[in-house]
PDB file of C-alpha atoms in Angstrom:
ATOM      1  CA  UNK C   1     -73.872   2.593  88.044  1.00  0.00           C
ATOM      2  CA  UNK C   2     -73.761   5.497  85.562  1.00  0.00           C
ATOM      3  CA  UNK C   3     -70.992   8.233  85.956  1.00  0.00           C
ATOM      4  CA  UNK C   4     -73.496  10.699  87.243  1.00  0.00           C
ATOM      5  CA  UNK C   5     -74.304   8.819  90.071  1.00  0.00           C
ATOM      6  CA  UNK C   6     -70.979   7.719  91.284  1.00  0.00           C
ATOM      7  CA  UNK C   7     -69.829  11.922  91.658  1.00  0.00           C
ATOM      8  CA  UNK C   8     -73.396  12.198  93.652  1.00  0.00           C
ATOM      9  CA  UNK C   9     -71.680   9.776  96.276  1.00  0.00           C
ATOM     10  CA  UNK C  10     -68.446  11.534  96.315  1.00  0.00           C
ATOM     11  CA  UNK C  11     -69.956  14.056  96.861  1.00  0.00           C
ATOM     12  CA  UNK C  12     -72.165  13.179  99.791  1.00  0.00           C
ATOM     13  CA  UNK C  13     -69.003  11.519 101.434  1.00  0.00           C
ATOM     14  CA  UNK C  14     -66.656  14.812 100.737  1.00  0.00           C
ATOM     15  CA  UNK C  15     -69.190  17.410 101.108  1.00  0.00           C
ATOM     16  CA  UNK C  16     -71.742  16.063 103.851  1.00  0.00           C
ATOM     17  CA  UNK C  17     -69.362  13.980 105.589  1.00  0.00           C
ATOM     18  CA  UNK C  18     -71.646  11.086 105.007  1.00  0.00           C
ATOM     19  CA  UNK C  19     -71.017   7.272 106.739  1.00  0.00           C
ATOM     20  CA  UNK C  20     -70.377   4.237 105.299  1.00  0.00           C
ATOM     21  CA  UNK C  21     -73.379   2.822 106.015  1.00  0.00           C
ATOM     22  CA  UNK C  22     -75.274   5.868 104.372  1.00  0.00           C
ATOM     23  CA  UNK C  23     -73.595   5.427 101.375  1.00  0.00           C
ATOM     24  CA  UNK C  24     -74.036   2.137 100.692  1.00  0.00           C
ATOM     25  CA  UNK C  25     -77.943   2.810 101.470  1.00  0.00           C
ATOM     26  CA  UNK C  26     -77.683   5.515  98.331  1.00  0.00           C
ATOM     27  CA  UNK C  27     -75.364   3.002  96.224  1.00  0.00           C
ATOM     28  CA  UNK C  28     -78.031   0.283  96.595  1.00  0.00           C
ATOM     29  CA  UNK C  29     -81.076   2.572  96.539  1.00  0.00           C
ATOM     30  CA  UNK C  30     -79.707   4.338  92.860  1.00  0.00           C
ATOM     31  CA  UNK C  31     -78.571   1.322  91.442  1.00  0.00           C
ATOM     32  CA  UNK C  32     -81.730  -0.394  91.662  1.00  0.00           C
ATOM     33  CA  UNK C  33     -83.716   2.526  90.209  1.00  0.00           C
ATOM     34  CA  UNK C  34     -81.025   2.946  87.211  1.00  0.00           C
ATOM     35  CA  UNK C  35     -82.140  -0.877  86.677  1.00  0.00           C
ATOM     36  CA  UNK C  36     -85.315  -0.618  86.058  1.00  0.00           C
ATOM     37  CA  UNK C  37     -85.469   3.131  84.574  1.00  0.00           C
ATOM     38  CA  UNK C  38     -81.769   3.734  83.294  1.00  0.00           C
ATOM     39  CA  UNK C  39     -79.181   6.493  83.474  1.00  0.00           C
ATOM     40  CA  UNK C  40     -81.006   8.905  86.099  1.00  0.00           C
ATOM     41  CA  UNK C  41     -79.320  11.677  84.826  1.00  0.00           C
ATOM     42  CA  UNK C  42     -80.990  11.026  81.150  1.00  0.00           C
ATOM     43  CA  UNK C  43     -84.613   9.655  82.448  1.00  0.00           C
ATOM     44  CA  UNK C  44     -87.747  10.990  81.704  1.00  0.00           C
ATOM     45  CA  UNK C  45     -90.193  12.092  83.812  1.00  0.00           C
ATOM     46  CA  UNK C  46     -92.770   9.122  82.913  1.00  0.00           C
ATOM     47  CA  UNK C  47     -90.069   6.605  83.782  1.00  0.00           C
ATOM     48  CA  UNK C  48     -89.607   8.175  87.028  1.00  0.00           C
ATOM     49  CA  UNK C  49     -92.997   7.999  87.704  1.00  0.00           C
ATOM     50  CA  UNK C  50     -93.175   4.973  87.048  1.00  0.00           C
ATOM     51  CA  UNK C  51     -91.131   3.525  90.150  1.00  0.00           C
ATOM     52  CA  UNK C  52     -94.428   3.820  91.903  1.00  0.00           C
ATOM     53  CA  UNK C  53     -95.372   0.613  90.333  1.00  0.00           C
ATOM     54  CA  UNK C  54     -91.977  -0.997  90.601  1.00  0.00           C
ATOM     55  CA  UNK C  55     -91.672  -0.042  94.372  1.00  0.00           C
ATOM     56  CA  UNK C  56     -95.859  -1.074  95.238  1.00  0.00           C
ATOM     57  CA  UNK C  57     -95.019  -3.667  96.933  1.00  0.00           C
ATOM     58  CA  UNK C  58     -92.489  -2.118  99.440  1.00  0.00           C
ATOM     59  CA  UNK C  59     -93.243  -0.754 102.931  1.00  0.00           C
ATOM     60  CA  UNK C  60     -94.048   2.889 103.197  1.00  0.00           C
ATOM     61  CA  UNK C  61     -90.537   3.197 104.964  1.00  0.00           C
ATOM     62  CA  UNK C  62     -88.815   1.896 102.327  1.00  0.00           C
ATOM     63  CA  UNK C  63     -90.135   3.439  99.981  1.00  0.00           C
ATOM     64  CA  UNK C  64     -89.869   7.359 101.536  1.00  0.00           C
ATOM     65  CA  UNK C  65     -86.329   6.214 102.044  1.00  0.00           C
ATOM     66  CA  UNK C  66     -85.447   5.819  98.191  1.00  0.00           C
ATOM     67  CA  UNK C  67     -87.880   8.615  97.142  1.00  0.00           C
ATOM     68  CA  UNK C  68     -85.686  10.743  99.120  1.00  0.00           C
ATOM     69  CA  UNK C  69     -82.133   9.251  97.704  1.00  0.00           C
ATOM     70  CA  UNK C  70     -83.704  10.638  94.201  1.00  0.00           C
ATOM     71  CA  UNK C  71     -84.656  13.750  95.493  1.00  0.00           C
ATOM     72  CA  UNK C  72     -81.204  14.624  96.578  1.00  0.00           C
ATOM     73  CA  UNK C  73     -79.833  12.854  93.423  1.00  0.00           C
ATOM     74  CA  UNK C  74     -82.124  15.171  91.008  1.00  0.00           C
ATOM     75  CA  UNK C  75     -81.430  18.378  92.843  1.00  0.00           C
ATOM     76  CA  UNK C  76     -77.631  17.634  92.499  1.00  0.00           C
ATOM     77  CA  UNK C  77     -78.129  17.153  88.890  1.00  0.00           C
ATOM     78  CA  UNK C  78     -79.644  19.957  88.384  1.00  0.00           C
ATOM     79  CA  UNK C  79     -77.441  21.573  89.970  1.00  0.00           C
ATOM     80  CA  UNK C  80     -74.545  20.199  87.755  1.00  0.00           C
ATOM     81  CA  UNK C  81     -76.252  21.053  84.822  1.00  0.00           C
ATOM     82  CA  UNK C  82     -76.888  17.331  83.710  1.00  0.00           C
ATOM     83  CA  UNK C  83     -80.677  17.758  84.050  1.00  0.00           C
ATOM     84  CA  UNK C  84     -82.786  20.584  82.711  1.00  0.00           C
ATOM     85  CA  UNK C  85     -85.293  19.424  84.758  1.00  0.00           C
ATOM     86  CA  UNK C  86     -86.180  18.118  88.485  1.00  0.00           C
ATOM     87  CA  UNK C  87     -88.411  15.175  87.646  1.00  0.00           C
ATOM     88  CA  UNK C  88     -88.894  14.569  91.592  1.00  0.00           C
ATOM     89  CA  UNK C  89     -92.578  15.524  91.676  1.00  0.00           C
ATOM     90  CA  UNK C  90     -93.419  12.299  90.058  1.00  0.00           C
ATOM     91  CA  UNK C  91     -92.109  10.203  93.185  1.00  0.00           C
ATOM     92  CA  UNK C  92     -94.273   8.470  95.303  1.00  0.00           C
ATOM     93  CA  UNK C  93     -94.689  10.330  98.470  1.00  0.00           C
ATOM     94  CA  UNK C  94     -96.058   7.959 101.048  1.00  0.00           C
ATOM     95  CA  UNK C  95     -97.386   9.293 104.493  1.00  0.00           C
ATOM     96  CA  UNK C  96     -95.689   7.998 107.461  1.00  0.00           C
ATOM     97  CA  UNK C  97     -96.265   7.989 110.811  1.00  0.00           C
ATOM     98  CA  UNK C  98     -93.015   7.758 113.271  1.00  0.00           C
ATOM     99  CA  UNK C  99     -93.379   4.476 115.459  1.00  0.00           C
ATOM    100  CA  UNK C 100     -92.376   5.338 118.805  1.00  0.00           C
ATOM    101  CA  UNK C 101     -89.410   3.854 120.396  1.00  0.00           C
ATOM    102  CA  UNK C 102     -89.774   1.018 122.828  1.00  0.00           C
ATOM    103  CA  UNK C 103     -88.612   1.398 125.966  1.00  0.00           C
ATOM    104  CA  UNK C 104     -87.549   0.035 129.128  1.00  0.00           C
ATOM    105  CA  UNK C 105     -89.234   0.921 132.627  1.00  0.00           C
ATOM    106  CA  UNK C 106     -87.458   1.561 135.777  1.00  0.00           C
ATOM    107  CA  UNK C 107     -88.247  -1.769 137.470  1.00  0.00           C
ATOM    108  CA  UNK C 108     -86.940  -2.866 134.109  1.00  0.00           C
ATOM    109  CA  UNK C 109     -84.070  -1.145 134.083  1.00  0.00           C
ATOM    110  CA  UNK C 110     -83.642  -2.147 137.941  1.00  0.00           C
ATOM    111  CA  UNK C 111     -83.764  -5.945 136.995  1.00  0.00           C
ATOM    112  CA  UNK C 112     -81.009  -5.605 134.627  1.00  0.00           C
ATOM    113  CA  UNK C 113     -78.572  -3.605 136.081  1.00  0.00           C
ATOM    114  CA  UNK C 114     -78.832  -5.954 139.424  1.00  0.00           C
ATOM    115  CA  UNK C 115     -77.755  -9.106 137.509  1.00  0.00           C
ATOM    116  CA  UNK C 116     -74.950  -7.062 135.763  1.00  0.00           C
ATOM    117  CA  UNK C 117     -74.016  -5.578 139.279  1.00  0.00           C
ATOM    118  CA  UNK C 118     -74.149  -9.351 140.869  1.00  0.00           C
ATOM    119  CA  UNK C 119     -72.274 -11.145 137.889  1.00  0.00           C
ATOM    120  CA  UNK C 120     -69.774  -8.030 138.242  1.00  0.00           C
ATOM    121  CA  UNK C 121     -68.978  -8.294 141.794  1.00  0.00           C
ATOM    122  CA  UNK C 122     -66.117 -10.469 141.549  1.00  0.00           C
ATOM    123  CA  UNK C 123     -64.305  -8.571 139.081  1.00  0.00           C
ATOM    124  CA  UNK C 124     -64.814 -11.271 136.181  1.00  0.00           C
ATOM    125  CA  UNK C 125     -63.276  -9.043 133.096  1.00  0.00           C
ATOM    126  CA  UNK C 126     -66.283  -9.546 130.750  1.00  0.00           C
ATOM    127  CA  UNK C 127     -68.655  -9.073 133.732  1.00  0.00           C
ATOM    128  CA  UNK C 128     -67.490  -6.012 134.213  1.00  0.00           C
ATOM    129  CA  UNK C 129     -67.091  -5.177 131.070  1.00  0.00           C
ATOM    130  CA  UNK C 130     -70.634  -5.957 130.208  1.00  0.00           C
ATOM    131  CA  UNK C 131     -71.765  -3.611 132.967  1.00  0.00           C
ATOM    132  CA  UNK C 132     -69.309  -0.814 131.714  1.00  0.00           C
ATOM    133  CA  UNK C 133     -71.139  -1.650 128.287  1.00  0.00           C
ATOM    134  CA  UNK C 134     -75.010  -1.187 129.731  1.00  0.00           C
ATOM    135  CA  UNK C 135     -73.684   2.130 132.057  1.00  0.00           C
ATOM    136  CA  UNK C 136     -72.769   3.585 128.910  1.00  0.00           C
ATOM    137  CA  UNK C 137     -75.973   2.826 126.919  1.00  0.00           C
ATOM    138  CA  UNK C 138     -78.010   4.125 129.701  1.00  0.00           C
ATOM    139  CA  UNK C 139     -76.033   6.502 131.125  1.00  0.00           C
ATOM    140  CA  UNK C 140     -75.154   8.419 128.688  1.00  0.00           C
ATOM    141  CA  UNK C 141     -77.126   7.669 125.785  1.00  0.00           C
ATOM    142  CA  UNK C 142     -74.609   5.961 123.437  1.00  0.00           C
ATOM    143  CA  UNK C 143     -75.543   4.326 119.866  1.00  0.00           C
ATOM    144  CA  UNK C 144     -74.380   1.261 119.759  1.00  0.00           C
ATOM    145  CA  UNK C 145     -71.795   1.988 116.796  1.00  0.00           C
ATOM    146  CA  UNK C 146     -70.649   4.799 118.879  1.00  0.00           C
ATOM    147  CA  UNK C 147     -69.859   2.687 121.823  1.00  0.00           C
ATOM    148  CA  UNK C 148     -68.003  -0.070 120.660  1.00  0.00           C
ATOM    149  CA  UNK C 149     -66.243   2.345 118.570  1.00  0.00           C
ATOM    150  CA  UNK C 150     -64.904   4.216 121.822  1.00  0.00           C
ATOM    151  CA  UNK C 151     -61.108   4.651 121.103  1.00  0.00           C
ATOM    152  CA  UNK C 152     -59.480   4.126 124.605  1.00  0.00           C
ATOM    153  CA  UNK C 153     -58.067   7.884 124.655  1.00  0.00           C
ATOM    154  CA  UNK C 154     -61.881   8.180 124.993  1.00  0.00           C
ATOM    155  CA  UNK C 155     -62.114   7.041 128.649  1.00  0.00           C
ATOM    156  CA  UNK C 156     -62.871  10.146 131.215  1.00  0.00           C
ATOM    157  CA  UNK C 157     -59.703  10.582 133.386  1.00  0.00           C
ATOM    158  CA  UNK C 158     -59.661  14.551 134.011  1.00  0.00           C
ATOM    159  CA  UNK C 159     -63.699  15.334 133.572  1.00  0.00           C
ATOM    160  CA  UNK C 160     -66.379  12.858 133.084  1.00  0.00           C
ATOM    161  CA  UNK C 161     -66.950  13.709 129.696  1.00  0.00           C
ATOM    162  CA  UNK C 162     -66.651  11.153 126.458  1.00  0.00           C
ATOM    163  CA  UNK C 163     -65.715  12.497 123.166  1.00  0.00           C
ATOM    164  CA  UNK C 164     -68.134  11.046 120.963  1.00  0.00           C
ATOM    165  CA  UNK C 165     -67.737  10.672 117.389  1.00  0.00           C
ATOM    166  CA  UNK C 166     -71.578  10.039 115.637  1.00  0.00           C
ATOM    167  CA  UNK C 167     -73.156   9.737 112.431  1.00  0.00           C
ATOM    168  CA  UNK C 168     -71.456  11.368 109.264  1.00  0.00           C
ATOM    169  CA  UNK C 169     -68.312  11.964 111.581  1.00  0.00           C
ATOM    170  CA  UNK C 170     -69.903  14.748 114.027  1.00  0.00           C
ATOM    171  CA  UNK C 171     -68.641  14.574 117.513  1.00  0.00           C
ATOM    172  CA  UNK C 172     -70.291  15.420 120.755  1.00  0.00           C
ATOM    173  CA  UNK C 173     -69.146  16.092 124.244  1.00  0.00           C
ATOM    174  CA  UNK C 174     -71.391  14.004 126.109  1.00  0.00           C
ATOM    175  CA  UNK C 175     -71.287  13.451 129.803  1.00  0.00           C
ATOM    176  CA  UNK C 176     -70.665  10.303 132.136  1.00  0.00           C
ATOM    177  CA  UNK C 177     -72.424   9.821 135.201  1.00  0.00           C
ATOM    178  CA  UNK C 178     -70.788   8.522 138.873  1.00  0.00           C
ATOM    179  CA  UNK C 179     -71.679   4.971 138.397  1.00  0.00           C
ATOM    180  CA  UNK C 180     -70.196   5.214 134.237  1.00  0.00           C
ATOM    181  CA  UNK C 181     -67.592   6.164 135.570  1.00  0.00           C
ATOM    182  CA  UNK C 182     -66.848   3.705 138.581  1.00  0.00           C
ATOM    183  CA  UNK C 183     -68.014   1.344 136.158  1.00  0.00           C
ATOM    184  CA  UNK C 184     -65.209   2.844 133.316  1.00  0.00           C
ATOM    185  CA  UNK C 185     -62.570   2.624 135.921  1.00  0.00           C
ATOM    186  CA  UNK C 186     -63.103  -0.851 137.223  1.00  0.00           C
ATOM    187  CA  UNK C 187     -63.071  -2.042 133.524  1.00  0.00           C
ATOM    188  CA  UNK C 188     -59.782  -0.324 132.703  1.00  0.00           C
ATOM    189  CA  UNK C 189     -58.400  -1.837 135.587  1.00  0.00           C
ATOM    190  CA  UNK C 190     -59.036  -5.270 134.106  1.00  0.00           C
ATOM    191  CA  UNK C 191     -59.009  -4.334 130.384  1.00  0.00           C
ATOM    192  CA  UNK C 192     -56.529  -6.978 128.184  1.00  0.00           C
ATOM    193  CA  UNK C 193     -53.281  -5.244 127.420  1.00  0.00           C
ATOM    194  CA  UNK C 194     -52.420  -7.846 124.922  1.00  0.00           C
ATOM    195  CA  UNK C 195     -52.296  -7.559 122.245  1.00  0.00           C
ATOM    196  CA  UNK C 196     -52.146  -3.605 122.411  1.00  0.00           C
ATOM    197  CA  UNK C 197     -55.461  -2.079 121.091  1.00  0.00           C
ATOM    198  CA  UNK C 198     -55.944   1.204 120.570  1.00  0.00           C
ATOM    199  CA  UNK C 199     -60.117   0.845 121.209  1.00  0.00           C
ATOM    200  CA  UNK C 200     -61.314   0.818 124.764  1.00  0.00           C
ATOM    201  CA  UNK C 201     -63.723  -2.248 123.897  1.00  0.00           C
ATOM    202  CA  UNK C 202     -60.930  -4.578 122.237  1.00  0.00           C
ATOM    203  CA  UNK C 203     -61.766  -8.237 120.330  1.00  0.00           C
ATOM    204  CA  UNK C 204     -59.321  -9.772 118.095  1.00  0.00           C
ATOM    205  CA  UNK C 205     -56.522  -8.888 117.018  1.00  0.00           C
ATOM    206  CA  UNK C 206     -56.526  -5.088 115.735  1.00  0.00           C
ATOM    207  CA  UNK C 207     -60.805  -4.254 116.145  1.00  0.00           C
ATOM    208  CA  UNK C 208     -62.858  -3.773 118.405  1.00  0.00           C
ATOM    209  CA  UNK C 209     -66.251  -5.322 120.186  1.00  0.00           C
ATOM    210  CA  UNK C 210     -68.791  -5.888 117.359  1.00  0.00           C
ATOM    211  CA  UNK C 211     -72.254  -4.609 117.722  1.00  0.00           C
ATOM    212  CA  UNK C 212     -73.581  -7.874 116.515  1.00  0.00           C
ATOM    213  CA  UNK C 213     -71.775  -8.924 119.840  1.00  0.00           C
ATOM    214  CA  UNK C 214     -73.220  -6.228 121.763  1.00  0.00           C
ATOM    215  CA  UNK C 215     -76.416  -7.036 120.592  1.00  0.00           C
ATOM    216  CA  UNK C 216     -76.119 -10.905 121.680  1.00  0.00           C
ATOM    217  CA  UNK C 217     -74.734  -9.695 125.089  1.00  0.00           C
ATOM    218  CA  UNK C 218     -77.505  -7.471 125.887  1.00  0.00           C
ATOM    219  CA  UNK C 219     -80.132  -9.789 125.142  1.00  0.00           C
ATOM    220  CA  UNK C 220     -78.213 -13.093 126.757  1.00  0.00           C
ATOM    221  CA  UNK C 221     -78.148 -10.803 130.215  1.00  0.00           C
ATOM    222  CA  UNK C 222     -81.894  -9.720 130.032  1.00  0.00           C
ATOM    223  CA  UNK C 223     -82.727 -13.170 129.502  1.00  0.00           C
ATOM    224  CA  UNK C 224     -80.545 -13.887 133.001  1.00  0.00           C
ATOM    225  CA  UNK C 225     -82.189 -11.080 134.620  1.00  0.00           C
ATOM    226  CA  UNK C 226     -86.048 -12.473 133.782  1.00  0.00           C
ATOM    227  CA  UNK C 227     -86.486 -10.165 131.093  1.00  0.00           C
ATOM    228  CA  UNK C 228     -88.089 -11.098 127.514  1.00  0.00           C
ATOM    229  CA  UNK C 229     -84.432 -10.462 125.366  1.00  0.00           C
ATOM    230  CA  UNK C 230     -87.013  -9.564 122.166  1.00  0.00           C
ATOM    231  CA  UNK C 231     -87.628  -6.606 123.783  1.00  0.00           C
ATOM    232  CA  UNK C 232     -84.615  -5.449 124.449  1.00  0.00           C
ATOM    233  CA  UNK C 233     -81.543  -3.824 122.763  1.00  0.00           C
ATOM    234  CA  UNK C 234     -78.550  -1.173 122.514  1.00  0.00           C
ATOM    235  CA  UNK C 235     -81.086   0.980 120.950  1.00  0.00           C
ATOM    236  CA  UNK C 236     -83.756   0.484 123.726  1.00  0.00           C
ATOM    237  CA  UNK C 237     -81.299   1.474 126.486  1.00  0.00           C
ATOM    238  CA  UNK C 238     -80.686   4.813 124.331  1.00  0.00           C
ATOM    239  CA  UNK C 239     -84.165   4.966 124.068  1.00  0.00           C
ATOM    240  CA  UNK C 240     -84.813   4.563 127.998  1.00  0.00           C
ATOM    241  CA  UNK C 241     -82.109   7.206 128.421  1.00  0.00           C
ATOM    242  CA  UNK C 242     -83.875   9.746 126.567  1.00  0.00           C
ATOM    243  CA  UNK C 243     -87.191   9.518 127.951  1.00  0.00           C
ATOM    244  CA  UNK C 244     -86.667   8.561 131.503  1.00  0.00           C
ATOM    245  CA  UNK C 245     -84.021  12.415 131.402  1.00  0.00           C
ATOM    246  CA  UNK C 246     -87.033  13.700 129.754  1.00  0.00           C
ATOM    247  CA  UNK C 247     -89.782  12.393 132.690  1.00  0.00           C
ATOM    248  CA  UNK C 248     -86.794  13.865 134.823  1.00  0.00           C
ATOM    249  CA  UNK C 249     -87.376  17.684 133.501  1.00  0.00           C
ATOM    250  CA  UNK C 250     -84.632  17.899 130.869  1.00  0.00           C
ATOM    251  CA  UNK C 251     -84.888  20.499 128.125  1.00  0.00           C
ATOM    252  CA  UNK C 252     -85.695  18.965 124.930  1.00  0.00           C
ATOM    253  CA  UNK C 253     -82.811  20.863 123.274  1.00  0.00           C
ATOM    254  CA  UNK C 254     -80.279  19.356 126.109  1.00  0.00           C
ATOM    255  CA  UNK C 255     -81.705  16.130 124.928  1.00  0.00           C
ATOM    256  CA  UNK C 256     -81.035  16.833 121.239  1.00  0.00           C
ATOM    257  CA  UNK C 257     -77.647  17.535 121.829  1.00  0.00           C
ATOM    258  CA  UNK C 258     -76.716  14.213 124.528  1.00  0.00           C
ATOM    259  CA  UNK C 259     -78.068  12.061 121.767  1.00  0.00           C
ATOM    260  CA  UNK C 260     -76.292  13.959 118.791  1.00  0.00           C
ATOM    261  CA  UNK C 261     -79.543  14.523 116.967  1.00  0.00           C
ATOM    262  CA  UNK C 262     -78.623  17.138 113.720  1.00  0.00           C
ATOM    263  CA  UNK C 263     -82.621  17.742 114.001  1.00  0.00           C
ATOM    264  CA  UNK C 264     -84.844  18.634 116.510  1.00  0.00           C
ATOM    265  CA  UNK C 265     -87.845  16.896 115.000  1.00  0.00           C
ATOM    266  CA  UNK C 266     -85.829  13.369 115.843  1.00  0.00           C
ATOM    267  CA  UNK C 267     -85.875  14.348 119.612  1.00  0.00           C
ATOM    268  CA  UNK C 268     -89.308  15.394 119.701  1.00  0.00           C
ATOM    269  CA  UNK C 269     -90.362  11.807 119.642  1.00  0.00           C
ATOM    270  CA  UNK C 270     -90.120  11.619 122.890  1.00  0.00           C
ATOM    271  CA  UNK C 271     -92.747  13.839 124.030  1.00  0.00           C
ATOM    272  CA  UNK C 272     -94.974  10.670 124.237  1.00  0.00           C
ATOM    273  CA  UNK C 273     -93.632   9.821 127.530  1.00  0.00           C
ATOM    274  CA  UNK C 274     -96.268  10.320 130.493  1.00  0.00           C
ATOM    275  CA  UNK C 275     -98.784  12.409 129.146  1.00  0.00           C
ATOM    276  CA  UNK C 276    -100.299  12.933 132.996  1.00  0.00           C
ATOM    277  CA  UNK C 277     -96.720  13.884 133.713  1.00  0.00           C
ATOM    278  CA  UNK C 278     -96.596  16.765 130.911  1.00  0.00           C
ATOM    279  CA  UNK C 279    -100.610  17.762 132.253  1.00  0.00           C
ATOM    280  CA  UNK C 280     -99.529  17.649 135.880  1.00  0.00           C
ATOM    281  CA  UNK C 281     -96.633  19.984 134.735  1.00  0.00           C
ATOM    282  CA  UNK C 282     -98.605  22.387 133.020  1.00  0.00           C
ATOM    283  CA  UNK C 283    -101.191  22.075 135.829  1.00  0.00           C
ATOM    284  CA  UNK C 284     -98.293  23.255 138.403  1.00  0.00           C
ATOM    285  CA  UNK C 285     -96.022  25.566 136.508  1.00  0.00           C
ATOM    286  CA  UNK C 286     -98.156  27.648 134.005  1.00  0.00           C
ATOM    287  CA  UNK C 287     -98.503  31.330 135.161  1.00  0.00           C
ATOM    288  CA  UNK C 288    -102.501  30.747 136.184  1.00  0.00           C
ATOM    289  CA  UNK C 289    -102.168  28.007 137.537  1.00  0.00           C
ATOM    290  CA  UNK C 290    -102.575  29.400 141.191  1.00  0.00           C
ATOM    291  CA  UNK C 291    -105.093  32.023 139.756  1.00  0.00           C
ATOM    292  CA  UNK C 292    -108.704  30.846 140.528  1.00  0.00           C
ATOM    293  CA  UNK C 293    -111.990  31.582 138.176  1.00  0.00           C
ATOM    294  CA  UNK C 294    -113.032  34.170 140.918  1.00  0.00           C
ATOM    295  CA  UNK C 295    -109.325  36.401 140.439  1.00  0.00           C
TER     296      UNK C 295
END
């Protein structure tokens, strides 16, 4: 990887704050464009252009997603003086269309949470902390890096409020319902004290609960409560947060900020939910509404 690129990535990590898992996405994403058009600080404009070809056979995702790592690349050499020129208008810039989430319905949601309450009920320490787990992911919203993550001084004791730390280090106040909370308690109750751990999800050693664990755990329980485990994940329960709050009447920006969203136009997808809902809302609330044809 050429020298030019390398003080891009510092710079996203000291500048933007960006993860680990971001910045390995940019390392791979400029590495394999500087092997098949070199130094991308030197490159012409033809050879950028020509990535279309060497990316054809991509997904449109995939390839918006290393467009963009060039973008930002380009404009910061620019910016540096390295480049005279922005080459990025010879990217490929395919159209894509957001897939909307999958998510859970309430009989769903019912089904799980009754065999997590049942296998919970006599205090079994990975029952319960299973159901602390799925409380959290429902309750309040929680990626699944950001729960397992959950340093213990994390737990609500004065306010039912978490102290969330997202993606690129950005932390969130983010609020924990009665039965998180019951849930929370029962779990520290029963939590291993050996050896110490200074996460409130321990495993091992030193670390914490994995979300390749979380994942299997998830899906092992919906499979337990009758439910197809394919369709259902960490991610899914976020998702079923957001949209059954939103079917509830919350604001849109109150969503944005529960689920740490840096844009609004990330929240927004989930204006799909209920569209007889949103009609019977507009029907009821809007100022003529009550006005007839004859007023």
């Amino acid at each position: 990887m050429s020298a030019a690129t390398e003080a891009f990535l510092a710079m996203l990590a000291a500048e933007r704050g960006a993860a680990l898992n971001t910045l390995a996405a940019y390392r791979r994403d400029l590495d394999q464009a500087e092997a098949a058009i070199g130094d991308l600080a030197e490159t012409s404009r033809d050879a950028v252009a020509s990535l279309a070809g060497e990316w054809a056979s991509l997904a449109p995702a995939s390839v918006a997603r290393k467009a963009s790592a060039l973008r930002q690349f380009f404009g910061f050499a620019v910016d540096e003086g390295w480049r005279a020129d922005d080459p990025s208008g010879a990217l490929p810039a395919p159209r894509l269309r957001r897939p909307l989430p999958r998510v859970m319905g309430h009989d769903q949601i019912a089904a799980l949470f009754a065999r997590a309450e049942d296998e919970a009920a006599g205090d079994e320490p990975k029952a319960v902390r299973l159901l602390t787990l799925i409380e959290l992911l429902y309750g309040s919203g929680l990626r699944a890096t950001e729960l397992v993550g959950l340093p213990l001084s994390a737990a609500p004791r004065d306010a039912p409020f978490l102290t969330v730390t997202g993606k690129g280090g950005a932390t969130r106040l983010v609020p924990v319902g009665g039965r998180a909370l019951e849930a929370v308690g029962r779990w520290l109750s029963l939590r291993p004290q050996t050896p110490p751990s200074r996460y409130l999800f321990p495993s091992g050693k030193t670390g914490h609960l994995s979300r390749v664990r979380l994942f299997q755990l998830l899906k092992a329980l919906a499979a337990r409560a009758g439910l197809d485990p394919a369709s259902i994940s960490p991610h899914v329960l976020r998702h079923a947060f957001a949209t059954h709050l939103l079917e509830g009447g919350a604001d849109l920006r109150v969503l944005q900020t529960l689920l740490g969203h840096a844009d609004i136009s990330t929240t927004q997808i989930y204006t799909h939910v209920d569209a007889a809902r949103l009609v019977a809302l507009v029907n009821s609330r809007h100022p003529l509404a009550t006005r007839t044809t004859s007023d």
